[in-house]
Coordinates of C-alpha atoms in Angstrom, one line a residue:
M1 CA 110.8 79.9 108.0
P2 CA 109.3 78.7 111.3
A3 CA 106.0 80.2 112.2
K4 CA 106.3 83.6 113.8
S5 CA 110.1 83.5 114.1
H6 CA 110.3 86.8 112.3
R7 CA 108.6 88.5 115.3
K8 CA 111.5 88.0 117.7
R9 CA 113.5 91.1 117.1
A10 CA 116.1 93.0 119.0
V11 CA 114.1 96.2 118.6
T12 CA 110.8 96.0 120.3
R13 CA 108.3 98.2 118.4
M14 CA 105.0 97.4 120.1
W15 CA 103.9 96.3 123.5
A16 CA 100.4 95.6 124.6
G17 CA 98.8 96.7 127.8
A18 CA 96.5 94.9 130.3
A19 CA 98.4 91.6 129.9
G20 CA 96.5 89.8 132.6
L21 CA 93.1 90.0 130.9
A22 CA 91.0 86.9 130.5
T23 CA 90.3 85.9 126.9
V24 CA 87.9 84.0 124.7
G25 CA 89.7 80.7 123.7
A26 CA 93.0 82.0 125.1
L27 CA 92.7 84.9 122.6
V28 CA 95.6 86.9 123.9
A29 CA 97.9 84.0 124.6
A30 CA 99.8 84.4 121.4
M31 CA 99.4 88.1 120.9
P32 CA 102.4 89.6 119.2
A33 CA 104.3 92.0 121.6
D34 CA 106.5 93.4 118.9
A35 CA 106.2 94.3 115.2
H36 CA 108.3 95.0 112.2
D37 CA 110.8 97.9 112.6
R38 CA 111.3 100.3 109.8
G39 CA 114.0 102.9 109.6
H40 CA 116.9 100.9 111.1
G41 CA 120.0 103.1 111.3
H42 CA 118.2 106.3 111.9
H43 CA 119.3 108.1 115.1
P44 CA 116.8 110.1 117.3
K45 CA 116.6 113.7 116.3
P46 CA 118.1 116.1 118.7
D47 CA 115.2 118.5 118.2
R48 CA 112.6 118.8 120.9
T49 CA 109.9 117.7 118.5
V50 CA 109.7 114.9 116.0
D51 CA 107.2 114.3 113.2
V52 CA 105.5 110.9 113.4
Q53 CA 103.7 109.8 110.2
L54 CA 100.4 108.0 110.8
L55 CA 99.1 106.2 107.7
S56 CA 95.6 104.8 108.1
F57 CA 92.8 103.1 106.2
N58 CA 89.6 101.2 107.0
D59 CA 86.9 98.8 105.8
L60 CA 89.2 96.8 103.5
H61 CA 86.7 93.8 103.6
G62 CA 89.2 91.4 102.1
N63 CA 89.4 93.3 98.7
L64 CA 92.8 92.0 97.6
E65 CA 92.0 92.5 93.9
P66 CA 90.8 95.9 92.6
P67 CA 87.1 96.2 93.3
A68 CA 85.0 96.0 90.1
G69 CA 82.7 98.6 88.6
S70 CA 81.5 101.6 90.6
A71 CA 82.5 99.9 93.9
G72 CA 86.1 100.4 92.7
T73 CA 86.1 104.2 92.1
V74 CA 86.3 107.3 94.2
T75 CA 85.0 110.8 93.4
E76 CA 87.6 113.5 93.0
R77 CA 87.0 117.2 92.8
Q78 CA 88.8 118.9 89.9
A79 CA 90.4 122.3 89.8
D80 CA 87.5 123.7 87.8
G81 CA 85.0 122.5 90.4
T82 CA 83.7 119.5 88.5
T83 CA 84.1 116.0 89.8
K84 CA 85.3 112.8 88.1
S85 CA 85.3 109.1 89.0
V86 CA 88.7 107.7 89.4
P87 CA 89.4 103.9 89.5
A88 CA 91.2 103.0 92.8
G89 CA 92.1 100.2 95.2
G90 CA 93.5 96.7 95.1
M91 CA 96.1 95.4 97.5
E92 CA 98.9 95.5 94.9
Y93 CA 98.4 99.3 94.7
L94 CA 97.6 99.9 98.4
A95 CA 100.9 98.3 99.3
S96 CA 102.8 100.4 96.7
S97 CA 101.1 103.6 97.9
L98 CA 101.9 103.0 101.6
R99 CA 105.5 101.9 100.9
T100 CA 106.1 105.0 98.8
A101 CA 104.5 107.2 101.4
R102 CA 106.7 105.8 104.2
Q103 CA 109.9 106.8 102.3
G104 CA 111.8 109.5 104.2
H105 CA 109.8 109.0 107.4
P106 CA 111.8 107.1 110.0
Y107 CA 108.9 107.5 112.4
S108 CA 106.0 105.9 110.5
I109 CA 103.0 103.9 111.8
T110 CA 100.3 102.2 109.8
A111 CA 97.0 101.7 111.5
A112 CA 93.5 100.6 110.5
G113 CA 89.9 101.4 111.6
G114 CA 88.4 97.9 111.5
D115 CA 86.6 95.6 109.0
M116 CA 89.8 94.4 107.5
I117 CA 88.0 91.1 106.9
G118 CA 84.4 89.9 106.6
A119 CA 82.0 90.4 103.7
S120 CA 85.0 89.6 101.5
P121 CA 85.2 88.6 97.9
L122 CA 85.7 84.9 97.1
L123 CA 89.5 85.1 96.8
S124 CA 89.6 85.9 100.6
G125 CA 86.2 84.8 101.8
M126 CA 86.5 81.2 100.5
F127 CA 89.5 80.8 102.7
H128 CA 88.0 82.4 105.8
D129 CA 90.1 85.5 105.1
E130 CA 93.5 84.0 105.7
P131 CA 94.8 85.6 102.4
T132 CA 93.9 89.1 103.7
I133 CA 95.6 88.6 107.1
E134 CA 98.7 87.3 105.2
A135 CA 98.5 90.4 102.9
L136 CA 98.2 92.8 105.9
N137 CA 101.3 91.1 107.5
K138 CA 103.2 91.8 104.3
L139 CA 101.9 95.3 104.3
K140 CA 103.4 95.7 107.8
L141 CA 100.2 96.9 109.3
D142 CA 101.0 97.9 112.9
V143 CA 97.6 97.8 114.6
T144 CA 93.9 97.8 113.9
A145 CA 90.6 98.0 115.7
V146 CA 88.1 95.3 115.3
G147 CA 85.0 96.2 113.2
N148 CA 81.6 94.6 113.3
H149 CA 82.6 92.3 110.4
E150 CA 85.4 90.8 112.4
F151 CA 82.7 89.1 114.3
D152 CA 80.9 87.6 111.3
E153 CA 82.2 84.1 112.2
G154 CA 82.3 84.6 116.0
A155 CA 84.9 85.3 118.6
T156 CA 86.6 81.9 118.3
E157 CA 87.3 82.5 114.7
L158 CA 88.5 86.0 115.4
A159 CA 90.9 84.4 117.9
R160 CA 92.2 82.2 115.1
M161 CA 92.7 85.3 112.9
Q162 CA 94.9 86.8 115.7
N163 CA 96.8 83.7 116.9
G164 CA 96.8 81.4 113.8
G165 CA 96.1 77.7 113.3
C166 CA 94.1 75.9 110.6
H167 CA 90.4 76.2 110.3
P168 CA 88.6 73.8 112.6
T169 CA 86.4 72.5 109.8
D170 CA 88.1 73.2 106.5
G171 CA 91.6 72.5 107.8
C172 CA 94.8 73.9 106.2
Y173 CA 94.5 75.2 102.6
E174 CA 98.1 74.7 101.5
K175 CA 100.1 71.5 102.0
G176 CA 102.7 71.9 104.6
K177 CA 101.6 75.4 105.5
K178 CA 99.9 76.4 108.8
F179 CA 98.1 79.7 109.0
R180 CA 100.2 81.8 111.3
G181 CA 97.7 84.6 112.2
A182 CA 98.1 88.3 112.4
D183 CA 101.5 89.9 113.2
F184 CA 99.7 93.0 114.3
P185 CA 97.4 93.3 117.3
Y186 CA 93.7 93.5 116.9
L187 CA 92.2 95.9 119.5
A188 CA 88.7 95.5 121.0
A189 CA 88.6 97.6 124.2
N190 CA 84.8 97.7 124.3
V191 CA 84.1 94.1 123.6
T192 CA 84.0 91.9 126.7
S193 CA 83.1 88.4 127.6
E194 CA 79.7 88.1 129.3
K195 CA 81.1 85.4 131.5
T196 CA 84.3 87.2 132.7
G197 CA 83.5 90.9 132.1
K198 CA 87.0 91.2 130.6
P199 CA 88.0 92.3 127.1
I200 CA 88.3 89.4 124.6
L201 CA 91.3 91.1 123.0
K202 CA 93.9 93.7 124.0
P203 CA 92.2 97.0 124.6
Y204 CA 95.3 99.0 123.6
T205 CA 98.8 98.8 122.4
V206 CA 101.8 101.2 122.5
W207 CA 104.1 102.0 119.5
K208 CA 107.6 102.8 120.7
K209 CA 110.7 104.0 118.9
N210 CA 113.7 105.9 120.2
G211 CA 111.8 107.1 123.2
V212 CA 108.7 108.1 121.2
K213 CA 105.6 106.4 122.6
I214 CA 102.2 106.5 121.0
G215 CA 99.2 104.6 122.5
F216 CA 96.4 103.2 120.3
I217 CA 93.0 102.3 121.7
G218 CA 90.7 100.3 119.5
V219 CA 86.9 100.0 119.7
T220 CA 84.1 98.9 117.4
L221 CA 80.6 100.5 117.4
E222 CA 78.5 99.8 120.4
G223 CA 75.7 98.7 118.1
T224 CA 77.7 95.8 116.6
P225 CA 75.0 93.3 117.7
N226 CA 72.5 95.1 115.6
V227 CA 74.5 94.6 112.4
V228 CA 75.9 91.1 112.9
T229 CA 74.1 87.8 113.0
A230 CA 73.3 86.7 116.6
S231 CA 75.7 83.7 116.4
G232 CA 78.6 86.0 115.7
V233 CA 78.2 88.0 118.9
K234 CA 77.0 85.3 121.2
G235 CA 78.4 85.6 124.7
L236 CA 79.8 89.1 124.0
K237 CA 79.0 92.5 125.4
F238 CA 79.7 95.8 123.5
A239 CA 80.2 98.9 125.6
D240 CA 79.9 102.6 124.9
E241 CA 82.7 103.9 122.7
I242 CA 83.2 107.2 124.6
E243 CA 83.3 105.7 128.1
T244 CA 85.6 102.9 127.0
I245 CA 88.1 105.2 125.2
N246 CA 88.2 107.6 128.1
K247 CA 88.8 104.8 130.5
Y248 CA 91.8 103.5 128.7
A249 CA 93.1 107.0 127.9
K250 CA 93.4 107.5 131.6
E251 CA 95.1 104.2 132.0
L252 CA 97.7 105.0 129.3
D253 CA 98.2 108.5 130.8
R254 CA 99.0 107.0 134.2
Q255 CA 101.6 104.8 132.5
G256 CA 103.2 107.9 131.0
V257 CA 101.8 107.5 127.5
K258 CA 100.6 111.0 126.7
A259 CA 100.3 110.7 122.9
I260 CA 97.2 108.7 122.1
V261 CA 95.2 107.8 119.0
A262 CA 91.8 106.2 119.0
L263 CA 90.9 103.6 116.3
I264 CA 87.0 103.7 116.2
H265 CA 84.9 101.5 113.9
E266 CA 82.1 104.0 113.7
G267 CA 81.8 106.9 111.4
G268 CA 79.9 109.8 109.8
M269 CA 78.5 111.1 106.6
P270 CA 80.3 114.0 104.9
V271 CA 78.3 116.7 103.1
S272 CA 80.5 116.1 100.0
G273 CA 81.0 112.9 98.2
A274 CA 84.4 114.0 96.8
Y275 CA 87.3 112.6 98.9
N276 CA 89.4 115.8 98.5
D277 CA 86.7 118.3 99.5
S278 CA 87.2 120.2 102.7
C279 CA 85.2 119.1 105.7
D280 CA 85.8 122.4 107.5
T281 CA 84.7 124.9 104.8
D282 CA 82.1 126.5 107.1
G283 CA 84.0 126.0 110.3
P284 CA 85.7 123.0 112.1
G285 CA 83.7 119.8 111.6
S286 CA 80.9 121.6 109.7
G287 CA 80.9 119.2 106.8
I288 CA 80.0 116.0 108.6
S289 CA 77.1 114.4 110.5
G290 CA 76.4 111.1 112.0
P291 CA 77.4 109.1 115.2
I292 CA 81.1 110.0 115.0
V293 CA 80.4 113.7 115.7
D294 CA 79.0 113.2 119.2
I295 CA 81.6 110.5 119.9
A296 CA 84.4 112.9 118.9
K297 CA 82.9 115.6 121.1
G298 CA 82.8 113.3 124.1
I299 CA 86.2 111.7 123.9
S300 CA 88.8 113.0 126.4
P301 CA 91.3 115.6 125.2
K302 CA 94.0 113.1 126.2
V303 CA 93.3 111.5 122.8
D304 CA 95.1 113.3 120.0
A305 CA 93.5 111.9 116.8
L306 CA 90.6 109.6 115.7
V307 CA 90.9 107.1 112.9
T308 CA 87.3 106.0 112.1
G309 CA 85.4 103.8 109.6
H310 CA 82.2 101.8 109.2
T311 CA 80.3 104.2 106.9
H312 CA 82.7 103.7 104.0
Q313 CA 83.0 107.5 103.5
A314 CA 86.0 109.7 102.9
Y315 CA 86.6 112.7 105.2
V316 CA 89.3 114.6 107.0
C317 CA 87.6 116.7 109.6
T318 CA 88.7 119.0 112.5
I319 CA 86.2 118.4 115.3
P320 CA 87.1 120.3 118.5
D321 CA 87.7 118.1 121.6
P322 CA 85.8 118.9 124.9
A323 CA 88.6 121.4 125.8
G324 CA 88.0 123.2 122.5
N325 CA 91.3 122.2 120.9
P326 CA 91.3 121.0 117.2
R327 CA 91.5 117.3 116.7
M328 CA 91.6 115.3 113.5
V329 CA 88.9 112.8 112.7
T330 CA 89.6 110.8 109.5
S331 CA 88.2 108.0 107.4
A332 CA 89.6 106.6 104.1
A333 CA 86.4 105.3 102.3
S334 CA 86.7 101.6 101.9
F335 CA 88.2 98.6 99.9
G336 CA 91.7 100.1 100.0
K337 CA 90.8 102.9 97.6
L338 CA 92.2 105.6 99.8
Y339 CA 94.7 106.0 102.6
T340 CA 95.1 108.9 105.1
D341 CA 98.4 110.5 105.8
T342 CA 98.5 112.3 109.2
T343 CA 101.4 114.1 110.7
L344 CA 101.6 113.9 114.5
T345 CA 104.2 116.4 115.9
Y346 CA 105.6 114.7 119.0
D347 CA 107.1 116.8 121.8
R348 CA 109.9 114.8 123.5
R349 CA 109.7 117.0 126.7
T350 CA 106.0 116.5 127.3
N351 CA 105.8 113.0 125.6
D352 CA 102.6 114.3 123.9
V353 CA 101.4 115.4 120.5
V354 CA 101.5 119.1 120.0
R355 CA 97.8 120.1 119.5
T356 CA 96.9 123.8 119.6
A357 CA 95.0 126.2 117.4
V358 CA 98.3 127.0 115.6
T359 CA 100.1 123.7 115.6
S360 CA 98.0 120.6 115.3
P361 CA 98.0 117.3 113.4
K362 CA 97.8 117.8 109.6
S363 CA 96.0 115.2 107.6
A364 CA 94.9 114.4 104.0
N365 CA 93.4 111.5 102.1
H366 CA 95.2 110.2 99.0
I367 CA 94.0 108.0 96.2
V368 CA 95.4 104.5 95.8
S369 CA 95.9 105.0 92.1
R370 CA 96.0 102.1 89.7
D371 CA 98.5 104.0 87.5
Q372 CA 101.4 103.1 89.8
A373 CA 103.5 100.0 89.8
K374 CA 102.0 97.0 91.5
A375 CA 103.7 95.5 94.6
A376 CA 105.2 92.3 93.3
D377 CA 104.8 90.4 96.6
M378 CA 101.0 91.1 96.6
T379 CA 100.8 90.0 92.9
R380 CA 102.3 86.7 93.9
L381 CA 100.0 86.3 96.9
I382 CA 96.9 87.0 94.8
A383 CA 98.1 84.6 92.1
R384 CA 98.8 81.8 94.7
W385 CA 95.4 82.0 96.4
G386 CA 93.7 82.7 93.0
A387 CA 95.0 79.4 91.7
L388 CA 93.4 77.6 94.7
A389 CA 90.1 79.4 94.2
A390 CA 90.0 79.2 90.4
P391 CA 88.1 75.9 89.9
V392 CA 85.2 77.3 92.0
A393 CA 85.5 81.0 91.3
N394 CA 85.5 80.8 87.5
R395 CA 82.5 78.6 87.1
P396 CA 79.8 80.4 85.1
Q397 CA 76.5 81.0 87.0
G398 CA 74.5 83.2 84.6
Y399 CA 74.5 86.0 82.1
I400 CA 73.7 89.7 82.2
S401 CA 73.2 92.2 79.4
A402 CA 74.5 95.3 81.3
D403 CA 75.9 96.3 84.7
I404 CA 73.4 95.6 87.5
N405 CA 74.4 98.0 90.3
G406 CA 74.1 97.2 93.9
R407 CA 76.8 98.6 96.2
G408 CA 77.5 101.3 93.6
S409 CA 73.9 102.5 93.4
D410 CA 72.8 105.5 95.6
A411 CA 69.1 104.9 94.8
P412 CA 66.9 103.6 97.6
E413 CA 65.7 100.9 95.2
K414 CA 68.8 99.3 93.7
P415 CA 68.7 97.3 90.5
L416 CA 70.7 94.4 92.1
G417 CA 68.5 94.7 95.2
D418 CA 65.4 94.0 93.0
L419 CA 67.1 91.1 91.4
I420 CA 68.2 89.5 94.7
A421 CA 64.7 89.9 96.2
D422 CA 63.2 88.4 93.1
A423 CA 65.6 85.4 93.3
Q424 CA 64.7 84.9 97.0
L425 CA 60.9 85.0 96.2
A426 CA 61.4 82.6 93.3
G427 CA 63.4 80.2 95.4
L428 CA 61.1 80.1 98.4
S429 CA 57.6 80.6 97.0
A430 CA 56.8 76.9 96.4
P431 CA 54.7 75.4 99.3
D432 CA 57.4 72.9 100.2
K433 CA 60.0 75.7 100.2
G434 CA 58.1 78.0 102.6
G435 CA 55.3 79.4 100.5
A436 CA 56.7 83.0 100.4
Q437 CA 54.5 85.7 99.0
L438 CA 57.2 88.4 99.0
A439 CA 60.9 88.8 99.8
L440 CA 62.9 91.5 101.6
M441 CA 66.6 92.1 101.4
N442 CA 68.8 94.3 103.5
P443 CA 70.8 96.8 101.4
G444 CA 74.0 96.4 103.5
G445 CA 74.1 92.7 102.5
I446 CA 74.7 93.7 98.9
R447 CA 78.4 94.0 98.8
A448 CA 79.2 94.7 95.1
D449 CA 77.8 95.2 91.7
L450 CA 77.3 92.7 88.9
V451 CA 79.6 94.1 86.2
H452 CA 79.1 93.3 82.5
K453 CA 82.8 93.6 81.6
A454 CA 84.7 90.4 82.1
S455 CA 86.9 90.2 85.3
G456 CA 89.0 87.4 83.8
S457 CA 88.8 85.1 80.8
E458 CA 85.1 84.2 81.2
G459 CA 83.9 86.8 78.6
D460 CA 81.7 89.9 78.9
G461 CA 78.3 89.4 80.4
V462 CA 79.2 86.1 82.2
V463 CA 78.5 86.1 85.9
T464 CA 80.9 83.7 87.6
Y465 CA 80.4 82.0 90.9
G466 CA 83.2 84.2 92.3
E467 CA 81.3 87.3 91.2
A468 CA 78.0 86.1 92.7
F469 CA 79.8 85.3 95.9
T470 CA 81.3 88.8 96.1
V471 CA 77.8 90.2 95.9
Q472 CA 76.5 87.9 98.7
P473 CA 79.5 86.6 100.7
F474 CA 77.8 85.9 104.1
T475 CA 76.1 82.6 103.2
N476 CA 73.1 83.5 105.3
M477 CA 70.5 80.9 105.4
M478 CA 67.1 81.9 104.0
N479 CA 64.1 82.0 106.3
V480 CA 60.3 82.2 105.5
V481 CA 58.2 83.5 108.4
D482 CA 54.6 84.6 109.1
L483 CA 54.2 88.3 109.5
T484 CA 51.0 90.3 109.8
G485 CA 50.3 93.2 107.5
A486 CA 50.7 95.4 110.6
Q487 CA 54.2 94.0 111.2
L488 CA 55.2 94.6 107.6
L489 CA 54.0 98.2 107.8
T490 CA 56.0 98.7 111.0
A491 CA 59.1 97.2 109.3
L492 CA 58.8 99.6 106.4
Q493 CA 58.5 102.5 109.0
Q494 CA 61.6 101.2 110.8
Q495 CA 63.6 101.8 107.6
V496 CA 63.4 105.5 108.2
S497 CA 62.8 105.9 111.9
G498 CA 64.4 104.9 115.2
P499 CA 68.0 103.8 114.8
N500 CA 67.6 104.2 111.1
A501 CA 66.2 107.8 111.1
A502 CA 69.6 109.5 110.5
D503 CA 70.8 106.9 107.9
P504 CA 67.8 105.2 106.4
K505 CA 68.2 101.5 105.5
I506 CA 65.7 100.9 102.6
L507 CA 64.8 97.3 102.2
Q508 CA 65.0 95.8 98.7
I509 CA 61.7 94.3 97.8
S510 CA 60.5 91.6 95.4
K511 CA 58.4 92.2 92.3
G512 CA 54.7 92.9 93.1
F513 CA 55.4 94.7 96.4
T514 CA 55.1 98.5 96.0
Y515 CA 54.7 101.6 98.1
T516 CA 55.6 105.3 98.2
L517 CA 58.4 106.8 100.3
D518 CA 58.0 110.6 101.0
M519 CA 61.4 111.9 102.1
T520 CA 60.0 115.4 102.5
K521 CA 58.4 114.1 105.8
S522 CA 60.3 112.9 108.8
G523 CA 60.5 109.5 110.7
A524 CA 57.9 106.9 110.2
A525 CA 55.6 109.3 108.4
R526 CA 57.9 109.0 105.4
V527 CA 56.2 105.7 104.5
L528 CA 52.7 106.4 103.1
T529 CA 51.0 103.4 104.5
D530 CA 47.9 103.7 102.3
T531 CA 50.1 103.2 99.2
V532 CA 51.5 99.8 100.3
R533 CA 50.3 97.1 97.8
L534 CA 51.1 93.4 97.2
N535 CA 50.2 92.3 93.7
G536 CA 47.9 95.3 93.4
A537 CA 45.9 94.7 96.6
A538 CA 46.2 96.9 99.6
L539 CA 48.2 95.4 102.5
D540 CA 45.7 94.2 105.1
P541 CA 47.1 94.9 108.6
A542 CA 45.1 91.9 110.1
K543 CA 46.1 89.4 107.4
T544 CA 49.1 87.0 107.7
Y545 CA 51.7 87.0 105.0
R546 CA 54.6 84.6 104.3
V547 CA 57.8 86.6 103.9
A548 CA 61.2 85.4 102.8
M549 CA 64.4 87.1 104.0
N550 CA 67.9 86.1 105.2
E551 CA 68.4 84.9 108.7
F552 CA 70.1 88.2 109.7
L553 CA 67.0 90.2 108.9
A554 CA 64.7 87.5 110.3
G555 CA 66.6 87.9 113.6
G556 CA 65.7 91.7 113.7
G557 CA 69.1 92.8 112.3
D558 CA 69.8 96.3 111.0
G559 CA 67.2 97.8 113.3
F560 CA 64.2 95.7 112.1
P561 CA 62.7 94.0 115.2
A562 CA 59.3 94.0 113.4
L563 CA 60.6 91.3 111.1
V564 CA 60.9 88.6 113.8
G565 CA 58.1 86.4 112.8
T566 CA 56.6 82.9 113.5
N567 CA 56.2 79.6 111.8
K568 CA 59.8 79.8 110.4
V569 CA 60.9 77.6 107.6
V570 CA 64.7 77.5 106.9
G571 CA 65.7 77.2 103.3
A572 CA 68.9 77.2 101.2
S573 CA 71.6 79.9 101.6
D574 CA 71.1 83.3 100.1
L575 CA 73.9 82.6 97.7
D576 CA 72.6 79.2 96.6
V577 CA 69.2 80.8 95.9
F578 CA 70.8 83.6 94.0
D579 CA 72.9 81.2 91.9
A580 CA 69.9 79.0 91.1
Y581 CA 67.9 82.0 89.9
L582 CA 70.8 83.2 87.6
A583 CA 71.1 79.7 86.2
A584 CA 67.3 79.3 85.6
N585 CA 66.6 82.7 84.2
S586 CA 69.5 83.6 82.0
S587 CA 71.6 82.2 79.1
A588 CA 74.2 83.5 76.7
A589 CA 71.4 84.0 74.1
A590 CA 69.0 85.6 76.7
P591 CA 70.9 87.4 79.4
L592 CA 69.2 89.1 82.3
S593 CA 68.7 92.8 82.0
P594 CA 68.7 95.2 85.0
P595 CA 65.2 95.2 86.5
A596 CA 63.2 98.3 85.8
P597 CA 62.7 100.6 88.8
G598 CA 59.3 101.6 90.2
R599 CA 58.7 99.3 93.2
I600 CA 59.4 102.2 95.5
T601 CA 58.0 105.5 94.4
L602 CA 60.3 108.2 95.9
L603 CA 59.0 111.7 96.7
K604 CA 61.7 114.3 97.5

């Protein structure tokens, strides 16, 4: 079938606004103006209102296969009050869940809250996430906001994700096949070109069917430059989420689009870790904290629901809008483990969503269970790309004696964080490699666990290249820099103060570096500076130390400006260093064990 021919349909389902906007690399030139139509043959209801189903998810991160270990489970509250961990996720199951949920709903929209790609396992990441975009096309995703990870490879690569074309360096992956790009619009209302001042992608789009019109505005977090490498956001400006959404809500309203949903790649932290616990037990929005709360309270009442993401949490909250009316704010965890089903009651007379204290959108999160039948087309897609990846993905890299948790660990000091930091120190400590004396690793850069159980035919305890890649998929180059003891102390304090005060980012540290973290205190005082030691000796504020870290941290990423040092030496990539350490320090007869904790002493 010719590329994109399936988009030319008699029934136009989507149209995008602000068509004259300037773009990065002609980003909007090939933007799809229509999308797949479901429910052919259904006639408009004569009733004044019609229920529109909004299915949503967020933070897929290219997880086409079910995530392994604890990263592939959700916590479910049981009827007796206890909780249990339920395996969930995988594109074969997400597709089945969404397709089942759509049945009986002639008015159904599927939307996403960003980070569909980026920080992806090898099956997608090795191919610059083309497999994930293809899967989302098959899934019939209607629209998504960009997330911060959509910018991991820069705006030009994001343009290719939207418009198609083969990779400028790696070319086409399958003979005779050209990557066709996303059938759905990526929205980035608050991301503008520094040169033109115009959005680099469509700011909004409108879903239309039988006279029903629902507008979608998409934004990523304003702080995206703080959580993406500098090269990924070069030449871009990220504006305030509230101001941007309110601006385009007014624009949509003027066009007669009264029903509006905001897709926001920013989120919150629920009180409960169980996906099915109520967020409103002690009143509307009482069970959530974090940036999304203030954002929700500031967004115009013209917006009827907020689909959020970024924090990888599960919640369905009712946070009143500035007019005091209830408004749904939802997030579906991550990795395709949950989806949210929201009912928007659309009034044909007002062209708006009915939203009062009595009648308002109803919403719930649902598990993407692995007990259901797999979607056959997704199974074929995974097998096809898996065959291309297999020669690299299945290569043994090392051996472990038990699970070594990273993403799945809630502890400030994560076993896999210790292992990665040790690998970085080992790889960069030689004088000709940078002379590192300690290594620091950002916790957000650890994307998975190392799982003892075999993922394929490699055997239990074998760490494959694909599994190591899934842990560290960014291919960040390693840096070794000079930092004073005073800068290191400030960096430790920045873990729990400033931008990181509400949601601490505890750096993972190499063996020999120790200190105490007192969480009964607040802000920078949580780091007990007189306990900081390197190989048993107190850290000297006036002394210079050689510190290894990835280029993201070395650029001040994640709110660590103190880590920008001098006398930089660039080493191998973080993944190459990690793989080399696994190969040198483990064997089938002597596998690596999870590192013992104790580098960070935690007082609560």
